[in-house]
CSV table of C-alpha atoms in Angstrom, one decimal:
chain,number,residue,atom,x,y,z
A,16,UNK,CA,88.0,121.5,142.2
A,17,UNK,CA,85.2,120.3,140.5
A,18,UNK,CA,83.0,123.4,140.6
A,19,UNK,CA,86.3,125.0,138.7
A,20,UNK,CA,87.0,122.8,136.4
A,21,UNK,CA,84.2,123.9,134.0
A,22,UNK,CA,85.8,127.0,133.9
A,23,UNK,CA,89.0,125.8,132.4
A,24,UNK,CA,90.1,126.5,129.0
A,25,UNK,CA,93.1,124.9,126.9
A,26,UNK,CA,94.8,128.1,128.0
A,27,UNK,CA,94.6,127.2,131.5
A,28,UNK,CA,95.6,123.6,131.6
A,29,UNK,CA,98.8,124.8,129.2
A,30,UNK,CA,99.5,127.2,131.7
A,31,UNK,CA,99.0,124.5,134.5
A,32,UNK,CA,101.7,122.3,132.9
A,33,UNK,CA,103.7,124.6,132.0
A,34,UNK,CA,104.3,125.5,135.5
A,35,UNK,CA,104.5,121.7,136.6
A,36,UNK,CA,107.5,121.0,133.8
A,37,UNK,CA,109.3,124.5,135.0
A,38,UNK,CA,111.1,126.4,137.8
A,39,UNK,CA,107.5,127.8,138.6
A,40,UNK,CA,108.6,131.3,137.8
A,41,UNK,CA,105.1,133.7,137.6
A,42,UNK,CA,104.3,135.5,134.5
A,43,UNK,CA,102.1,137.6,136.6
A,44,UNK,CA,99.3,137.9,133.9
A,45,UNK,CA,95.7,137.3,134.0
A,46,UNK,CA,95.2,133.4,133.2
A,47,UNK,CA,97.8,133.1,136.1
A,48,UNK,CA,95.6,135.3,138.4
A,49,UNK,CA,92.5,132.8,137.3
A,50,UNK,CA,94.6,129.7,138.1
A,51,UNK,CA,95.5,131.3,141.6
A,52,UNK,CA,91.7,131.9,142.6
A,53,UNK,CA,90.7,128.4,141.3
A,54,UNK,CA,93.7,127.0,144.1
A,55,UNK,CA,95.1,125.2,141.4
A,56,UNK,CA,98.6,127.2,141.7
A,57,UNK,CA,99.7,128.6,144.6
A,58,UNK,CA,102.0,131.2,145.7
A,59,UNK,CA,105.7,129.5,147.5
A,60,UNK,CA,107.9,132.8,149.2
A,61,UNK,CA,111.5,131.3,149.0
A,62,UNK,CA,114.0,131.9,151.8
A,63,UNK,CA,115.5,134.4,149.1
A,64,UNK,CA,112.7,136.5,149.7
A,65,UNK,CA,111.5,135.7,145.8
A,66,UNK,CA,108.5,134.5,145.2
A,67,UNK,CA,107.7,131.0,142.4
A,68,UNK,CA,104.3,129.1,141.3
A,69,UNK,CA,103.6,125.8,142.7
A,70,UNK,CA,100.6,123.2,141.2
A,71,UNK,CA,98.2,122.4,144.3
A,72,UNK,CA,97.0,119.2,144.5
A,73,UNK,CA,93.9,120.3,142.6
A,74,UNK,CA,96.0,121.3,139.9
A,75,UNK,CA,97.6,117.7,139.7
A,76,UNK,CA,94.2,116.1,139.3
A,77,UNK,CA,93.5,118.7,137.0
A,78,UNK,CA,96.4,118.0,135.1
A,79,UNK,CA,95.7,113.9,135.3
A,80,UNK,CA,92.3,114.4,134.0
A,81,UNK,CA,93.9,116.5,130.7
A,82,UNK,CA,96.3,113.8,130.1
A,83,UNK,CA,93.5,111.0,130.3
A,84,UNK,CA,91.4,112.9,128.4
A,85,UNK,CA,93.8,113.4,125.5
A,86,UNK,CA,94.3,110.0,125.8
A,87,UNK,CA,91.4,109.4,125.2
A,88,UNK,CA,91.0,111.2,121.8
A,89,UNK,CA,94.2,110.4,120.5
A,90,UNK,CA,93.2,106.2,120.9
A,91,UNK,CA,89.6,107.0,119.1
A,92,UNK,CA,91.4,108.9,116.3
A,93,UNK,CA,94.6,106.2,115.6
A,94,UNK,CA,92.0,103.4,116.1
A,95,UNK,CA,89.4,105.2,113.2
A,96,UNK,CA,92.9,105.7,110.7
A,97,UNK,CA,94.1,102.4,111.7
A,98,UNK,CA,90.5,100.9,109.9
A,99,UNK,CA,91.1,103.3,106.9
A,100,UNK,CA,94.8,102.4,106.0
A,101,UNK,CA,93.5,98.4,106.5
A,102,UNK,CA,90.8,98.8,103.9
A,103,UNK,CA,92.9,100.7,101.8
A,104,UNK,CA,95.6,97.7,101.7
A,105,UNK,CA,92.1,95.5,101.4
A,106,UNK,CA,92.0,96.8,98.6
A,107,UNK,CA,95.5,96.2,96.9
A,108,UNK,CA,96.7,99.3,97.7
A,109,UNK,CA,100.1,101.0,99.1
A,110,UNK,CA,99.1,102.7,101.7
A,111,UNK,CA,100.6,105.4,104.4
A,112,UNK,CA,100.6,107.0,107.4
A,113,UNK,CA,101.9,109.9,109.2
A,114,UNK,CA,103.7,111.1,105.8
A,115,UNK,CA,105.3,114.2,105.7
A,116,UNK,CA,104.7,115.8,102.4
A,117,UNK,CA,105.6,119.3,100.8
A,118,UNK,CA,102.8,120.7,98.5
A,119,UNK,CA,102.7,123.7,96.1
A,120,UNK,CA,99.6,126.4,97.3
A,121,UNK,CA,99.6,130.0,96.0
A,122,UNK,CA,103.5,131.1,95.7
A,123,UNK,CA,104.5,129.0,99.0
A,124,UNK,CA,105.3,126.0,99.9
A,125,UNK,CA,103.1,124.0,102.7
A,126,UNK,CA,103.9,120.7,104.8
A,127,UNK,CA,101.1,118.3,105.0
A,128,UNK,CA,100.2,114.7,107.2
A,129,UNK,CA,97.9,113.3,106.3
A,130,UNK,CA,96.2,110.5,108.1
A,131,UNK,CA,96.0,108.0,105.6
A,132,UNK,CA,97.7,108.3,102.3
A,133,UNK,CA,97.5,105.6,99.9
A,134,UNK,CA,98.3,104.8,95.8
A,135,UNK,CA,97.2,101.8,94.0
A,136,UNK,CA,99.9,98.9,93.4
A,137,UNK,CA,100.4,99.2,89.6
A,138,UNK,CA,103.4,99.7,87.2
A,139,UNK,CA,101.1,102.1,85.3
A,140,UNK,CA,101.8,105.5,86.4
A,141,UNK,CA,98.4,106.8,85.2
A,142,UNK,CA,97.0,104.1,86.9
A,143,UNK,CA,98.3,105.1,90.8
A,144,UNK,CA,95.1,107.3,91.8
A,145,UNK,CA,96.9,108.8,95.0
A,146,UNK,CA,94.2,109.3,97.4
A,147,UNK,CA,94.4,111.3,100.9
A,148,UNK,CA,92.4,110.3,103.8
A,149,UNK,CA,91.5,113.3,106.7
A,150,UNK,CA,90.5,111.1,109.8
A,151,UNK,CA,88.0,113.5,112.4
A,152,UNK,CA,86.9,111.8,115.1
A,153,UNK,CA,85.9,115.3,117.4
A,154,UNK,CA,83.9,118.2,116.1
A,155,UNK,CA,85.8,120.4,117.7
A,156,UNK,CA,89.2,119.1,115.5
A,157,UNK,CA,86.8,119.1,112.5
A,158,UNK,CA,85.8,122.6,112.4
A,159,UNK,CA,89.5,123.8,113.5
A,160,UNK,CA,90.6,122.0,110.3
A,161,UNK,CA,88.1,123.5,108.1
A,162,UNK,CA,89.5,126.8,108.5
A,163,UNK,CA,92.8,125.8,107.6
A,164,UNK,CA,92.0,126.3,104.0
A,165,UNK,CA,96.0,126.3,102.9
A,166,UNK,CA,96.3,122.7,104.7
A,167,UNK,CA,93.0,121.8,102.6
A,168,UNK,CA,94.8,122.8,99.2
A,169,UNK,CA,98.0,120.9,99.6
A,170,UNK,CA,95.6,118.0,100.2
A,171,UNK,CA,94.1,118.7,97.1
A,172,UNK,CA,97.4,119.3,95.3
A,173,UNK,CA,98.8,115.7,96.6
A,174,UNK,CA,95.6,114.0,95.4
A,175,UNK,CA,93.3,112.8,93.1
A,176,UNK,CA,90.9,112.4,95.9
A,177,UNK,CA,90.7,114.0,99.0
A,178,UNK,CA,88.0,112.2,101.5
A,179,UNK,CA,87.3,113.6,105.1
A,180,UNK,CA,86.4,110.3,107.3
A,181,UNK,CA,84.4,111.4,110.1
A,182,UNK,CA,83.1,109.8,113.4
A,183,UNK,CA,79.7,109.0,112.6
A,184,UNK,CA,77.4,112.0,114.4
A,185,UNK,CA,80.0,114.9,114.3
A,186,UNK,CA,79.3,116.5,111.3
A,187,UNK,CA,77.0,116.6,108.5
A,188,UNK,CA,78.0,116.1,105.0
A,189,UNK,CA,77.6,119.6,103.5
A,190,UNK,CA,79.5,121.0,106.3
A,191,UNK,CA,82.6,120.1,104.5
A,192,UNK,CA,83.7,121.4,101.2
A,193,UNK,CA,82.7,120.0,98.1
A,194,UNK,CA,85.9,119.5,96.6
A,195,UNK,CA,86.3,116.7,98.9
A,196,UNK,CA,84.2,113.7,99.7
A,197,UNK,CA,83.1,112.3,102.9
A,198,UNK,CA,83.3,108.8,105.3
A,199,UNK,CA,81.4,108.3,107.7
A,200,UNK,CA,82.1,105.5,110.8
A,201,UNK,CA,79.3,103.4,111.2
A,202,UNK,CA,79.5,100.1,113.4
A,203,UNK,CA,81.9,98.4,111.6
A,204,UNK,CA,82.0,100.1,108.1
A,205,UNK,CA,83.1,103.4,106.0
A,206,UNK,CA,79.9,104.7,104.6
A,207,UNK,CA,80.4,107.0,101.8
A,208,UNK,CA,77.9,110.5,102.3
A,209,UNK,CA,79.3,111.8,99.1
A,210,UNK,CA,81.7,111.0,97.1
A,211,UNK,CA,85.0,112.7,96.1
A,212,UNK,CA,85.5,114.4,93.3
A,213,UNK,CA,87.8,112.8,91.0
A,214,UNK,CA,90.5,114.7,89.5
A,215,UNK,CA,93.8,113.8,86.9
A,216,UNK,CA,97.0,113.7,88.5
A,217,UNK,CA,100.6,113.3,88.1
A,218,UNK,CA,102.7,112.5,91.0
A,219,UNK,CA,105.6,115.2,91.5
A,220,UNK,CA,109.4,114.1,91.6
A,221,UNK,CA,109.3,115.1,95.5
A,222,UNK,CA,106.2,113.1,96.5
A,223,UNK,CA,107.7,110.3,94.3
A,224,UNK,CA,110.9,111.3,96.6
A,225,UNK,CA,108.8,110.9,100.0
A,226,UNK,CA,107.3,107.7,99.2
A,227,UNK,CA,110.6,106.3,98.8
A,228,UNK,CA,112.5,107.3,101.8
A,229,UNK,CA,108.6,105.7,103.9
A,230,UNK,CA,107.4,102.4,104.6
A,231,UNK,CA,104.2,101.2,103.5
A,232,UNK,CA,101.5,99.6,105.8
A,233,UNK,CA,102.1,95.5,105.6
A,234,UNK,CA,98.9,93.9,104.2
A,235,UNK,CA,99.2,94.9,100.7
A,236,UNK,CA,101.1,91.9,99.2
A,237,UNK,CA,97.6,89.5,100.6
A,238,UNK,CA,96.1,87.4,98.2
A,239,UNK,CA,92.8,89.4,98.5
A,240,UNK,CA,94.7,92.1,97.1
A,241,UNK,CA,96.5,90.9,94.1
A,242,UNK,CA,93.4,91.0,92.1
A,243,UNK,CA,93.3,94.7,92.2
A,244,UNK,CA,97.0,94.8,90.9
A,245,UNK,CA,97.3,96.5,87.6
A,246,UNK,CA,93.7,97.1,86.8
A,247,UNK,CA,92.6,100.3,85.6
A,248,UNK,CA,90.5,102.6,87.9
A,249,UNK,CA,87.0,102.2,87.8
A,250,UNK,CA,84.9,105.1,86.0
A,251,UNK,CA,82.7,104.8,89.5
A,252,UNK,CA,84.1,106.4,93.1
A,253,UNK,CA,85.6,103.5,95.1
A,254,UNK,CA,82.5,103.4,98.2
A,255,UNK,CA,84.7,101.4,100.5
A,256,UNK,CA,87.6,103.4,100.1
């Protein structure tokens, strides 16, 4: 099992599970016929006469790995978006996460989640600088996202800043497009490698509409905070942001 689990691709362990989770019924196709010669499916003849897929034990630790794995990179990335959303609430904002927002690109309409998005606490509405945070923490996940360039623009279009936050060592910083700025991870601070351009922008009715029917992160109404409350934006980027 070892010697084939090198030659596993997302493909394969999709296929594996999706036999584990079914009847084992065989789609008789290629990534099938791979699985088969690794011994992590095998062929089960039924007293019917038909014939069904079953995982070997191989497959099972194949599949255990996957899952720990995934693990793995899902408790890196919440942890890295986790620190983002604190230091945006450091910093007397309101911020989100996991929002489901609609935005404008082209003639269509796109859904967009992003990590981290935030506003500042004022009752001035020119005042609310909405800012999006992109959390990376794999450059593998960074470079699939790059070439989502309609996911990008909603971003942009729910925004005054859009900042890509990146695990420190994945990326360099002109890899990413200008129009956005970049974070990087470092020991126990956000490090700005360039900063985000910093547009005008008015909040739509249905982003106003979102935020409503969504919780904010607690930690915005600490004392730290209240300074920030009502105070016009800085002409410089915000580094800690």
């Amino acid at each position: 099992m070892n010697q084939a689990t090198p030659l596993l691709t997302g493909v394969h362990r999709r296929r594996l599970r999706e036999v584990w989770r079914s009847a084992g019924w065989p789609c008789q196709d290629l990534v099938e016929v791979e699985l088969l010669f690794l011994g992590l499916l095998e062929r089960v003849r039924q007293v019917s006469g038909h014939e069904t897929l079953r995982v070997t034990e191989a497959g099972i630790a194949v599949l255990a790995e996957t899952l720990q794995r995934n693990r793995a990179r899902r408790d890196a990335h919440e942890q890295l978006v986790e620190r983002v959303a604190r230091e945006m609430t450091r910093a007397g904002r309101l911020a989100w996460r996991g929002l489901s927002l609609r935005a404008k690109v082209d003639e269509g309409w796109v859904m967009a989640m992003p990590d981290v998005f935030s506003i500042r606490h004022t009752t001035v509405e020119a005042y609310l600088e909405p800012i999006v945070h992109e959390v990376k923490v794999h450059r593998s996940d960074l470079l699939s996202d790059l070439r989502r360039a309609a996911k990008r623009m909603a971003y942009l279009q729910l925004s005054s800043e859009c900042w890509y936050v990146l695990a420190d060592g994945i990326a360099q910083a002109d890899e990413i497009p200008p129009e956005c700025g970049v974070l990087v991870a470092r020991g126990g601070g956000l490090e700005v490698e360039r900063p985000a351009p910093r547009r005008p922008m008015r909040m739509p009715f249905h982003l106003w509409m979102a935020l409503a029917r969504a919780t904010p992160l607690e930690g915005w109404r600490d004392e730290d905070a209240q300074a920030h409350l009502g105070a016009p934006p800085p002409d410089a980027s915000l580094p800690d942001e």
